[in-house]
Amino acid sequence: MLGLYLHVPFCAAICNYCTFNRGLFDAGLKTQYLEALEREIRLAGEGSPADTIYFGGGTPSLLAPADVAGLLLACRDAFAVSRDVEITLEANPETVTAARLAGYREAGVTRVSFGVQSFRDEELRRLSRLHSADCARTAVTEARVAGFDNISLDLMMWLPEQRLDQWLDSIDALVAVGPEHASLYLLELYPNAPLKEDMARAGWSQAPDADAADMYLEGLRRLDDAGYRQYEISNVSRPGRECRHNLKYWQDGEWLGFGCGAHSTRANARWKNVASTDDYIERMRAGRPTASERRELSPQVHLEEALFTGLRLAEGLDLAAILKRYGVDVLARYGPAPEPFVEMGLLIYHADHLALTRRGMLLSNEVFGVFIDASVR
Ligand code: SF4
């Protein structure tokens, strides 16, 4: 079944480390954007079955519940949305109230994913986030009261001035709050990030690389102890509460993305909408295509992508499924190339699966390189 991704490119303020496709919220622009988004959904729909919908951003919780309800109605009109659909909405803690969360629930949202990033106020301030740790706790409590029984929290590690103990404080605070799901990301400092200047000015540093590895491994160990199960490099959940939408990205599934900058993958093709909000609205108004890049996936590229994304999963690559779908025996095709990583303890074979170990997850890009077979492209 298809996953549907809806991009909401608006934020109340721009965080100093952010590379996402977003801009400042503007009520007039939002109205125009929602019209365009709804039109794109309705035009794309041909009744195909869909079982996940994901509002990503930006900050989707800047949309009013009625906006979300309108978009969901368009999805239901245009696609055969299954009865047990998972509908996720990303939310920033400072944007929600009890009433707003109840409104999302009423609109049909089943899962809320809060961008918490840290439970330490000084770390949040360094990231120029608008919320505090208490604000995040309150948002989760209000989401529970509104009836959400599927909540995810994002945390970021390797923050300026953060050391292992401080990172583990945030992990402990997350466990105390008790979400069903958590995503752990490593802060990536892109070259022109304003955060880089802030760090230089204030003399903030990141911990050494080896400490970042410890943060990852120790954080996951604490989550193991608390009963969470790691199912992907950056994601853990209570059993059965994996994000069904994101699993489509890692399990070689198909999805349609709507809105500026959204990606789609379907029927051996991949395409991406124009990134600019204005350009996207303009094109939808003029009836011009919104996709700026489209490429057909050759069988080899499709296979490679299935290998990379499948290896991100803790259960690893299902070698029998790859053979069935692509007619490729991975072990025969890549021969002894993965062996050095097996010997180093970064890759492991188990029950017809090839999987990264946790240490292998830290070095996943090096391991993925084994499966790029330029000669057969
Ligand atoms: S709220 Fe999220 S999308 Fe918006 S600027 Fe901050 S990090 Fe980027």
mmCIF file of C-alpha atoms and ligand atoms in Angstrom:
data_model
loop_
_atom_site.group_PDB
_atom_site.id
_atom_site.type_symbol
_atom_site.label_atom_id
_atom_site.label_comp_id
_atom_site.label_asym_id
_atom_site.label_seq_id
_atom_site.Cartn_x
_atom_site.Cartn_y
_atom_site.Cartn_z
ATOM 1 C CA MET A 1 0.000 0.000 0.000
ATOM 2 C CA LEU A 2 1.041 3.567 -0.583
ATOM 3 C CA GLY A 3 2.259 6.031 2.014
ATOM 4 C CA LEU A 4 1.226 9.664 1.545
ATOM 5 C CA TYR A 5 3.599 12.420 2.685
ATOM 6 C CA LEU A 6 2.345 16.017 3.024
ATOM 7 C CA HIS A 7 4.979 18.721 3.423
ATOM 8 C CA VAL A 8 4.247 21.793 5.550
ATOM 9 C CA PRO A 9 7.067 24.291 4.945
ATOM 10 C CA PHE A 10 6.265 26.847 7.669
ATOM 11 C CA CYS A 11 8.035 27.561 10.961
ATOM 12 C CA ALA A 12 7.510 30.180 13.663
ATOM 13 C CA ALA A 13 11.276 30.860 13.714
ATOM 14 C CA ILE A 14 14.217 29.372 11.871
ATOM 15 C CA CYS A 15 16.512 27.263 14.063
ATOM 16 C CA ASN A 16 20.214 27.991 13.760
ATOM 17 C CA TYR A 17 21.181 24.468 12.606
ATOM 18 C CA CYS A 18 18.308 23.676 10.238
ATOM 19 C CA THR A 19 18.740 22.506 6.645
ATOM 20 C CA PHE A 20 15.129 21.477 6.007
ATOM 21 C CA ASN A 21 12.926 22.951 3.320
ATOM 22 C CA ARG A 22 11.068 25.616 5.336
ATOM 23 C CA GLY A 23 10.394 29.328 5.703
ATOM 24 C CA LEU A 24 8.728 31.693 8.136
ATOM 25 C CA PHE A 25 5.010 31.294 8.725
ATOM 26 C CA ASP A 26 2.764 33.715 6.894
ATOM 27 C CA ALA A 27 -1.024 33.358 7.203
ATOM 28 C CA GLY A 28 -1.729 34.509 3.633
ATOM 29 C CA LEU A 29 0.867 32.219 2.140
ATOM 30 C CA LYS A 30 -0.440 29.335 4.217
ATOM 31 C CA THR A 31 -3.920 29.740 2.714
ATOM 32 C CA GLN A 32 -2.534 29.725 -0.826
ATOM 33 C CA TYR A 33 -0.283 26.781 -0.055
ATOM 34 C CA LEU A 34 -3.106 24.679 1.389
ATOM 35 C CA GLU A 35 -5.186 25.281 -1.733
ATOM 36 C CA ALA A 36 -2.295 24.127 -3.908
ATOM 37 C CA LEU A 37 -1.577 21.119 -1.711
ATOM 38 C CA GLU A 38 -5.184 20.003 -1.721
ATOM 39 C CA ARG A 39 -5.339 20.379 -5.493
ATOM 40 C CA GLU A 40 -2.175 18.334 -5.954
ATOM 41 C CA ILE A 41 -3.579 15.535 -3.786
ATOM 42 C CA ARG A 42 -6.894 15.483 -5.609
ATOM 43 C CA LEU A 43 -5.213 15.480 -9.038
ATOM 44 C CA ALA A 44 -2.863 12.633 -8.103
ATOM 45 C CA GLY A 45 -5.516 10.389 -6.633
ATOM 46 C CA GLU A 46 -6.765 7.441 -8.622
ATOM 47 C CA GLY A 47 -8.185 5.414 -5.784
ATOM 48 C CA SER A 48 -5.026 3.454 -4.980
ATOM 49 C CA PRO A 49 -4.946 2.017 -1.489
ATOM 50 C CA ALA A 50 -2.958 3.975 1.099
ATOM 51 C CA ASP A 51 -2.401 3.028 4.722
ATOM 52 C CA THR A 52 -0.145 5.786 6.091
ATOM 53 C CA ILE A 53 -0.276 9.587 5.949
ATOM 54 C CA TYR A 54 2.532 11.724 7.322
ATOM 55 C CA PHE A 55 2.500 15.492 7.894
ATOM 56 C CA GLY A 56 6.162 16.552 7.921
ATOM 57 C CA GLY A 57 7.884 19.896 7.892
ATOM 58 C CA GLY A 58 8.674 22.570 8.696
ATOM 59 C CA THR A 59 6.230 22.675 11.560
ATOM 60 C CA PRO A 60 2.928 20.967 10.655
ATOM 61 C CA SER A 61 1.491 21.882 14.068
ATOM 62 C CA LEU A 62 1.265 25.486 12.834
ATOM 63 C CA LEU A 63 -1.743 24.234 10.826
ATOM 64 C CA ALA A 64 -5.098 24.548 12.545
ATOM 65 C CA PRO A 65 -6.993 21.296 13.120
ATOM 66 C CA ALA A 66 -9.488 22.401 10.441
ATOM 67 C CA ASP A 67 -6.607 22.717 7.929
ATOM 68 C CA VAL A 68 -5.468 19.202 8.756
ATOM 69 C CA ALA A 69 -9.034 17.893 8.486
ATOM 70 C CA GLY A 70 -9.385 19.481 5.024
ATOM 71 C CA LEU A 71 -6.193 17.855 3.768
ATOM 72 C CA LEU A 72 -7.203 14.493 5.188
ATOM 73 C CA LEU A 73 -10.564 14.757 3.462
ATOM 74 C CA ALA A 74 -8.739 15.326 0.157
ATOM 75 C CA CYS A 75 -6.594 12.241 0.836
ATOM 76 C CA ARG A 76 -9.668 10.155 1.593
ATOM 77 C CA ASP A 77 -11.473 11.388 -1.516
ATOM 78 C CA ALA A 78 -8.486 10.743 -3.769
ATOM 79 C CA PHE A 79 -7.146 7.465 -2.356
ATOM 80 C CA ALA A 80 -8.604 4.333 -0.807
ATOM 81 C CA VAL A 81 -7.371 5.156 2.693
ATOM 82 C CA SER A 82 -7.506 2.037 4.844
ATOM 83 C CA ARG A 83 -9.538 1.888 8.034
ATOM 84 C CA ASP A 84 -6.493 1.293 10.216
ATOM 85 C CA VAL A 85 -4.517 4.140 8.636
ATOM 86 C CA GLU A 86 -1.598 5.581 10.611
ATOM 87 C CA ILE A 87 -1.731 9.391 10.434
ATOM 88 C CA THR A 88 1.318 11.127 11.915
ATOM 89 C CA LEU A 89 1.668 14.843 12.538
ATOM 90 C CA GLU A 90 5.017 16.371 13.445
ATOM 91 C CA ALA A 91 4.623 19.002 16.158
ATOM 92 C CA ASN A 92 6.793 21.505 17.953
ATOM 93 C CA PRO A 93 5.999 21.510 21.689
ATOM 94 C CA GLU A 94 5.465 25.286 21.947
ATOM 95 C CA THR A 95 2.847 25.336 19.175
ATOM 96 C CA VAL A 96 0.305 22.991 20.759
ATOM 97 C CA THR A 97 -2.384 23.394 23.378
ATOM 98 C CA ALA A 98 -4.756 20.822 24.825
ATOM 99 C CA ALA A 99 -7.524 22.115 22.564
ATOM 100 C CA ARG A 100 -5.366 22.025 19.439
ATOM 101 C CA LEU A 101 -4.231 18.466 20.126
ATOM 102 C CA ALA A 102 -7.835 17.397 20.734
ATOM 103 C CA GLY A 103 -8.698 19.013 17.392
ATOM 104 C CA TYR A 104 -6.005 17.015 15.577
ATOM 105 C CA ARG A 105 -7.256 13.828 17.187
ATOM 106 C CA GLU A 106 -10.792 14.632 16.073
ATOM 107 C CA ALA A 107 -9.518 15.336 12.548
ATOM 108 C CA GLY A 108 -8.182 11.769 12.436
ATOM 109 C CA VAL A 109 -4.517 12.118 13.430
ATOM 110 C CA THR A 110 -3.440 8.911 15.205
ATOM 111 C CA ARG A 111 0.185 9.639 16.024
ATOM 112 C CA VAL A 112 2.026 12.771 17.053
ATOM 113 C CA SER A 113 5.772 13.215 16.760
ATOM 114 C CA PHE A 114 7.255 15.984 18.916
ATOM 115 C CA GLY A 115 10.536 17.664 18.013
ATOM 116 C CA VAL A 116 11.917 17.807 21.563
ATOM 117 C CA GLN A 117 15.655 17.592 20.710
ATOM 118 C CA SER A 118 16.828 17.911 24.346
ATOM 119 C CA PHE A 119 15.448 17.919 27.884
ATOM 120 C CA ARG A 120 18.062 20.456 28.993
ATOM 121 C CA ASP A 121 17.064 24.101 28.665
ATOM 122 C CA GLU A 122 20.574 25.431 28.045
ATOM 123 C CA GLU A 123 20.993 23.011 25.127
ATOM 124 C CA LEU A 124 17.649 24.073 23.682
ATOM 125 C CA ARG A 125 18.698 27.725 23.925
ATOM 126 C CA ARG A 126 21.964 27.018 22.116
ATOM 127 C CA LEU A 127 19.922 25.461 19.305
ATOM 128 C CA SER A 128 17.656 28.556 19.274
ATOM 129 C CA ARG A 129 14.630 26.357 19.890
ATOM 130 C CA LEU A 130 11.516 28.147 21.165
ATOM 131 C CA HIS A 131 10.462 25.595 23.784
ATOM 132 C CA SER A 132 11.776 24.487 27.180
ATOM 133 C CA ALA A 133 12.024 20.980 28.599
ATOM 134 C CA ASP A 134 8.942 21.621 30.764
ATOM 135 C CA CYS A 135 7.024 22.817 27.739
ATOM 136 C CA ALA A 136 7.845 19.493 26.013
ATOM 137 C CA ARG A 137 6.669 17.503 29.044
ATOM 138 C CA THR A 138 3.429 19.475 29.161
ATOM 139 C CA ALA A 139 2.843 18.901 25.432
ATOM 140 C CA VAL A 140 3.165 15.136 25.896
ATOM 141 C CA THR A 141 0.791 15.190 28.884
ATOM 142 C CA GLU A 142 -1.735 17.196 26.874
ATOM 143 C CA ALA A 143 -1.412 14.787 23.956
ATOM 144 C CA ARG A 144 -2.205 11.891 26.308
ATOM 145 C CA VAL A 145 -5.262 13.763 27.616
ATOM 146 C CA ALA A 146 -6.353 14.360 24.017
ATOM 147 C CA GLY A 147 -6.319 10.583 23.513
ATOM 148 C CA PHE A 148 -3.026 9.979 21.689
ATOM 149 C CA ASP A 149 -1.667 6.543 22.556
ATOM 150 C CA ASN A 150 1.074 6.690 19.940
ATOM 151 C CA ILE A 151 3.614 9.434 20.610
ATOM 152 C CA SER A 152 7.133 9.833 19.311
ATOM 153 C CA LEU A 153 9.861 12.183 20.534
ATOM 154 C CA ASP A 154 12.944 13.307 18.591
ATOM 155 C CA LEU A 155 16.198 13.883 20.455
ATOM 156 C CA MET A 156 19.494 15.186 19.101
ATOM 157 C CA MET A 157 22.929 14.204 20.335
ATOM 158 C CA TRP A 158 26.398 15.695 19.994
ATOM 159 C CA LEU A 159 25.044 19.174 20.693
ATOM 160 C CA PRO A 160 27.343 22.108 21.436
ATOM 161 C CA GLU A 161 28.793 21.717 24.936
ATOM 162 C CA GLN A 162 26.894 18.463 25.439
ATOM 163 C CA ARG A 163 28.905 15.624 26.949
ATOM 164 C CA LEU A 164 27.929 12.008 27.530
ATOM 165 C CA ASP A 165 26.329 12.592 30.945
ATOM 166 C CA GLN A 166 24.168 15.419 29.675
ATOM 167 C CA TRP A 167 23.016 13.357 26.714
ATOM 168 C CA LEU A 168 22.103 10.522 29.045
ATOM 169 C CA ASP A 169 20.118 12.996 31.175
ATOM 170 C CA SER A 170 17.947 13.659 28.137
ATOM 171 C CA ILE A 171 17.578 9.924 27.485
ATOM 172 C CA ASP A 172 16.512 9.367 31.107
ATOM 173 C CA ALA A 173 14.040 12.235 30.872
ATOM 174 C CA LEU A 174 12.589 10.739 27.688
ATOM 175 C CA VAL A 175 12.182 7.358 29.376
ATOM 176 C CA ALA A 176 10.413 9.084 32.290
ATOM 177 C CA VAL A 177 7.976 10.749 29.868
ATOM 178 C CA GLY A 178 7.339 7.351 28.277
ATOM 179 C CA PRO A 179 6.633 7.828 24.560
ATOM 180 C CA GLU A 180 5.913 4.775 22.394
ATOM 181 C CA HIS A 181 8.633 5.745 19.927
ATOM 182 C CA ALA A 182 11.821 7.811 19.816
ATOM 183 C CA SER A 183 14.178 9.007 17.082
ATOM 184 C CA LEU A 184 17.789 9.842 17.939
ATOM 185 C CA TYR A 185 19.737 12.031 15.551
ATOM 186 C CA LEU A 186 23.299 13.227 15.491
ATOM 187 C CA LEU A 187 23.599 16.995 15.057
ATOM 188 C CA GLU A 188 25.135 17.695 11.677
ATOM 189 C CA LEU A 189 26.726 21.093 11.321
ATOM 190 C CA TYR A 190 26.412 22.197 7.741
ATOM 191 C CA PRO A 191 29.070 24.638 6.483
ATOM 192 C CA ASN A 192 27.055 27.874 6.587
ATOM 193 C CA ALA A 193 24.894 27.077 9.604
ATOM 194 C CA PRO A 194 24.365 30.131 11.815
ATOM 195 C CA LEU A 195 24.974 27.751 14.724
ATOM 196 C CA LYS A 196 28.604 27.500 13.604
ATOM 197 C CA GLU A 197 28.992 31.247 14.078
ATOM 198 C CA ASP A 198 27.169 31.097 17.419
ATOM 199 C CA MET A 199 29.564 28.383 18.536
ATOM 200 C CA ALA A 200 32.633 30.329 17.463
ATOM 201 C CA ARG A 201 31.386 33.489 19.168
ATOM 202 C CA ALA A 202 30.464 31.770 22.439
ATOM 203 C CA GLY A 203 33.376 29.311 22.438
ATOM 204 C CA TRP A 204 31.074 26.263 22.466
ATOM 205 C CA SER A 205 32.541 22.981 21.280
ATOM 206 C CA GLN A 206 31.285 19.572 20.285
ATOM 207 C CA ALA A 207 32.605 16.530 22.132
ATOM 208 C CA PRO A 208 35.295 14.486 20.328
ATOM 209 C CA ASP A 209 34.139 11.955 17.697
ATOM 210 C CA ALA A 210 34.758 9.023 20.040
ATOM 211 C CA ASP A 211 32.374 10.583 22.565
ATOM 212 C CA ALA A 212 29.706 10.917 19.881
ATOM 213 C CA ALA A 213 29.996 7.158 19.300
ATOM 214 C CA ASP A 214 29.647 6.560 23.046
ATOM 215 C CA MET A 215 26.581 8.799 23.144
ATOM 216 C CA TYR A 216 24.940 6.693 20.454
ATOM 217 C CA LEU A 217 25.831 3.333 21.991
ATOM 218 C CA GLU A 218 25.144 4.312 25.614
ATOM 219 C CA GLY A 219 21.884 6.042 24.747
ATOM 220 C CA LEU A 220 20.640 2.948 22.932
ATOM 221 C CA ARG A 221 21.726 0.731 25.797
ATOM 222 C CA ARG A 222 19.630 2.768 28.243
ATOM 223 C CA LEU A 223 16.660 2.570 25.905
ATOM 224 C CA ASP A 224 17.137 -1.229 25.639
ATOM 225 C CA ASP A 225 17.063 -1.406 29.429
ATOM 226 C CA ALA A 226 13.865 0.630 29.463
ATOM 227 C CA GLY A 227 12.164 -1.881 27.130
ATOM 228 C CA TYR A 228 12.496 -0.061 23.811
ATOM 229 C CA ARG A 229 13.553 -2.024 20.744
ATOM 230 C CA GLN A 230 15.841 -0.501 18.169
ATOM 231 C CA TYR A 231 14.395 -1.211 14.722
ATOM 232 C CA GLU A 232 16.413 1.209 12.590
ATOM 233 C CA ILE A 233 19.730 3.058 12.871
ATOM 234 C CA SER A 234 18.076 6.129 14.441
ATOM 235 C CA ASN A 235 14.763 4.754 15.708
ATOM 236 C CA VAL A 236 13.478 2.769 18.664
ATOM 237 C CA SER A 237 9.955 1.887 19.715
ATOM 238 C CA ARG A 238 7.838 -0.184 21.993
ATOM 239 C CA PRO A 239 7.128 -3.508 20.244
ATOM 240 C CA GLY A 240 4.564 -2.974 17.474
ATOM 241 C CA ARG A 241 4.871 0.826 17.584
ATOM 242 C CA GLU A 242 7.385 1.260 14.788
ATOM 243 C CA CYS A 243 6.527 4.146 12.463
ATOM 244 C CA ARG A 244 4.668 2.359 9.668
ATOM 245 C CA HIS A 245 5.093 5.287 7.303
ATOM 246 C CA ASN A 246 8.865 5.515 7.670
ATOM 247 C CA LEU A 247 9.159 1.736 7.326
ATOM 248 C CA LYS A 248 8.029 2.186 3.722
ATOM 249 C CA TYR A 249 11.219 4.160 3.046
ATOM 250 C CA TRP A 250 13.383 1.396 4.487
ATOM 251 C CA GLN A 251 11.433 -1.615 3.259
ATOM 252 C CA ASP A 252 11.557 -0.738 -0.428
ATOM 253 C CA GLY A 253 7.957 0.516 -0.402
ATOM 254 C CA GLU A 254 6.121 3.131 -2.464
ATOM 255 C CA TRP A 255 4.980 6.578 -1.440
ATOM 256 C CA LEU A 256 3.709 9.819 -2.909
ATOM 257 C CA GLY A 257 4.916 13.141 -1.557
ATOM 258 C CA PHE A 258 2.805 16.302 -1.848
ATOM 259 C CA GLY A 259 3.916 19.877 -1.383
ATOM 260 C CA CYS A 260 7.110 21.792 -2.080
ATOM 261 C CA GLY A 261 10.267 19.698 -2.054
ATOM 262 C CA ALA A 262 8.377 16.445 -1.429
ATOM 263 C CA HIS A 263 9.825 13.219 -2.866
ATOM 264 C CA SER A 264 7.884 10.344 -4.386
ATOM 265 C CA THR A 265 8.857 6.805 -5.320
ATOM 266 C CA ARG A 266 6.518 4.670 -7.336
ATOM 267 C CA ALA A 267 6.630 2.126 -10.163
ATOM 268 C CA ASN A 268 10.416 2.215 -10.584
ATOM 269 C CA ALA A 269 10.541 6.008 -10.777
ATOM 270 C CA ARG A 270 11.537 8.670 -8.282
ATOM 271 C CA TRP A 271 10.707 12.338 -8.481
ATOM 272 C CA LYS A 272 10.880 15.478 -6.385
ATOM 273 C CA ASN A 273 8.704 18.571 -6.360
ATOM 274 C CA VAL A 274 10.198 22.033 -6.759
ATOM 275 C CA ALA A 275 11.603 23.196 -3.412
ATOM 276 C CA SER A 276 10.354 26.790 -3.454
ATOM 277 C CA THR A 277 6.953 27.369 -1.841
ATOM 278 C CA ASP A 278 6.129 30.238 -4.226
ATOM 279 C CA ASP A 279 7.175 28.290 -7.307
ATOM 280 C CA TYR A 280 5.124 25.307 -6.169
ATOM 281 C CA ILE A 281 1.981 27.440 -5.649
ATOM 282 C CA GLU A 282 2.544 29.159 -8.997
ATOM 283 C CA ARG A 283 2.856 25.873 -10.853
ATOM 284 C CA MET A 284 -0.232 24.396 -9.246
ATOM 285 C CA ARG A 285 -2.196 27.532 -10.172
ATOM 286 C CA ALA A 286 -1.004 27.426 -13.775
ATOM 287 C CA GLY A 287 -1.603 23.693 -14.099
ATOM 288 C CA ARG A 288 2.091 23.093 -14.750
ATOM 289 C CA PRO A 289 3.921 20.021 -13.426
ATOM 290 C CA THR A 290 5.379 20.465 -9.945
ATOM 291 C CA ALA A 291 8.056 17.792 -10.295
ATOM 292 C CA SER A 292 11.470 19.294 -10.965
ATOM 293 C CA GLU A 293 13.500 16.111 -11.042
ATOM 294 C CA ARG A 294 12.363 12.729 -12.237
ATOM 295 C CA ARG A 295 14.451 9.678 -12.838
ATOM 296 C CA GLU A 296 13.639 6.133 -13.775
ATOM 297 C CA LEU A 297 15.352 3.674 -11.473
ATOM 298 C CA SER A 298 17.372 1.111 -13.397
ATOM 299 C CA PRO A 299 17.126 -2.385 -11.905
ATOM 300 C CA GLN A 300 20.694 -2.004 -10.575
ATOM 301 C CA VAL A 301 20.041 1.367 -8.906
ATOM 302 C CA HIS A 302 16.767 0.085 -7.498
ATOM 303 C CA LEU A 303 18.573 -2.930 -6.067
ATOM 304 C CA GLU A 304 21.352 -0.801 -4.546
ATOM 305 C CA GLU A 305 18.820 1.474 -2.895
ATOM 306 C CA ALA A 306 16.920 -1.517 -1.539
ATOM 307 C CA LEU A 307 20.207 -2.795 -0.100
ATOM 308 C CA PHE A 308 21.162 0.523 1.561
ATOM 309 C CA THR A 309 17.771 1.205 3.005
ATOM 310 C CA GLY A 310 17.227 -2.409 4.086
ATOM 311 C CA LEU A 311 20.551 -2.381 5.897
ATOM 312 C CA ARG A 312 19.368 0.587 7.974
ATOM 313 C CA LEU A 313 16.899 -1.762 9.664
ATOM 314 C CA ALA A 314 18.066 -3.605 12.776
ATOM 315 C CA GLU A 315 16.704 -6.886 11.398
ATOM 316 C CA GLY A 316 18.821 -6.236 8.298
ATOM 317 C CA LEU A 317 18.381 -7.287 4.721
ATOM 318 C CA ASP A 318 16.055 -10.136 4.007
ATOM 319 C CA LEU A 319 18.231 -11.971 1.469
ATOM 320 C CA ALA A 320 15.412 -14.301 0.362
ATOM 321 C CA ALA A 321 13.121 -11.330 -0.285
ATOM 322 C CA ILE A 322 15.832 -9.619 -2.365
ATOM 323 C CA LEU A 323 16.287 -12.803 -4.396
ATOM 324 C CA LYS A 324 12.554 -13.060 -4.972
ATOM 325 C CA ARG A 325 12.051 -9.412 -5.913
ATOM 326 C CA TYR A 326 15.233 -8.679 -7.882
ATOM 327 C CA GLY A 327 16.392 -12.171 -8.871
ATOM 328 C CA VAL A 328 19.730 -11.389 -7.239
ATOM 329 C CA ASP A 329 21.597 -13.619 -4.838
ATOM 330 C CA VAL A 330 23.341 -10.921 -2.788
ATOM 331 C CA LEU A 331 26.081 -13.216 -1.523
ATOM 332 C CA ALA A 332 26.877 -14.460 -5.032
ATOM 333 C CA ARG A 333 26.693 -10.970 -6.592
ATOM 334 C CA TYR A 334 28.916 -9.213 -4.075
ATOM 335 C CA GLY A 335 31.079 -12.236 -3.298
ATOM 336 C CA PRO A 336 33.642 -11.734 -0.571
ATOM 337 C CA ALA A 337 33.373 -7.895 -0.508
ATOM 338 C CA PRO A 338 31.305 -7.708 2.740
ATOM 339 C CA GLU A 339 33.567 -10.240 4.504
ATOM 340 C CA PRO A 340 36.077 -7.742 5.988
ATOM 341 C CA PHE A 341 33.163 -5.940 7.651
ATOM 342 C CA VAL A 342 31.887 -9.265 9.017
ATOM 343 C CA GLU A 343 35.345 -9.959 10.425
ATOM 344 C CA MET A 344 35.477 -6.486 11.991
ATOM 345 C CA GLY A 345 32.168 -7.159 13.714
ATOM 346 C CA LEU A 346 30.290 -4.476 11.752
ATOM 347 C CA LEU A 347 28.105 -6.849 9.721
ATOM 348 C CA ILE A 348 26.497 -10.084 10.794
ATOM 349 C CA TYR A 349 24.634 -12.911 9.021
ATOM 350 C CA HIS A 350 21.643 -14.365 10.830
ATOM 351 C CA ALA A 351 18.699 -16.448 9.641
ATOM 352 C CA ASP A 352 18.984 -15.487 5.967
ATOM 353 C CA HIS A 353 19.472 -11.827 6.899
ATOM 354 C CA LEU A 354 22.522 -9.609 6.600
ATOM 355 C CA ALA A 355 22.501 -6.909 9.269
ATOM 356 C CA LEU A 356 24.659 -4.134 10.662
ATOM 357 C CA THR A 357 25.710 -4.537 14.258
ATOM 358 C CA ARG A 358 25.373 -1.425 16.436
ATOM 359 C CA ARG A 359 29.006 -0.612 15.866
ATOM 360 C CA GLY A 360 28.394 -1.176 12.161
ATOM 361 C CA MET A 361 25.536 1.337 12.310
ATOM 362 C CA LEU A 362 28.062 3.960 13.405
ATOM 363 C CA LEU A 363 30.049 3.275 10.249
ATOM 364 C CA SER A 364 27.136 2.515 7.959
ATOM 365 C CA ASN A 365 28.309 4.705 5.087
ATOM 366 C CA GLU A 366 31.570 2.786 4.800
ATOM 367 C CA VAL A 367 29.682 -0.513 4.789
ATOM 368 C CA PHE A 368 27.129 0.684 2.221
ATOM 369 C CA GLY A 369 30.010 1.419 -0.159
ATOM 370 C CA VAL A 370 30.451 -2.323 -0.655
ATOM 371 C CA PHE A 371 27.137 -2.494 -2.459
ATOM 372 C CA ILE A 372 27.769 0.209 -5.032
ATOM 373 C CA ASP A 373 28.462 -1.648 -8.192
ATOM 374 C CA ALA A 374 29.360 1.112 -10.632
ATOM 375 C CA SER A 375 30.350 -1.342 -13.350
ATOM 376 C CA VAL A 376 26.800 -2.612 -13.902
ATOM 377 C CA ARG A 377 24.951 0.718 -13.929
HETATM 378 S S1 SF4 B 1 11.356 23.947 13.693
HETATM 379 FE FE1 SF4 B 1 12.321 22.228 12.593
HETATM 380 S S2 SF4 B 1 11.997 22.676 10.404
HETATM 381 FE FE2 SF4 B 1 11.599 24.586 11.557
HETATM 382 S S3 SF4 B 1 13.511 25.696 11.497
HETATM 383 FE FE3 SF4 B 1 13.516 24.517 13.417
HETATM 384 S S4 SF4 B 1 14.519 22.568 12.890
HETATM 385 FE FE4 SF4 B 1 13.982 23.579 10.969
#
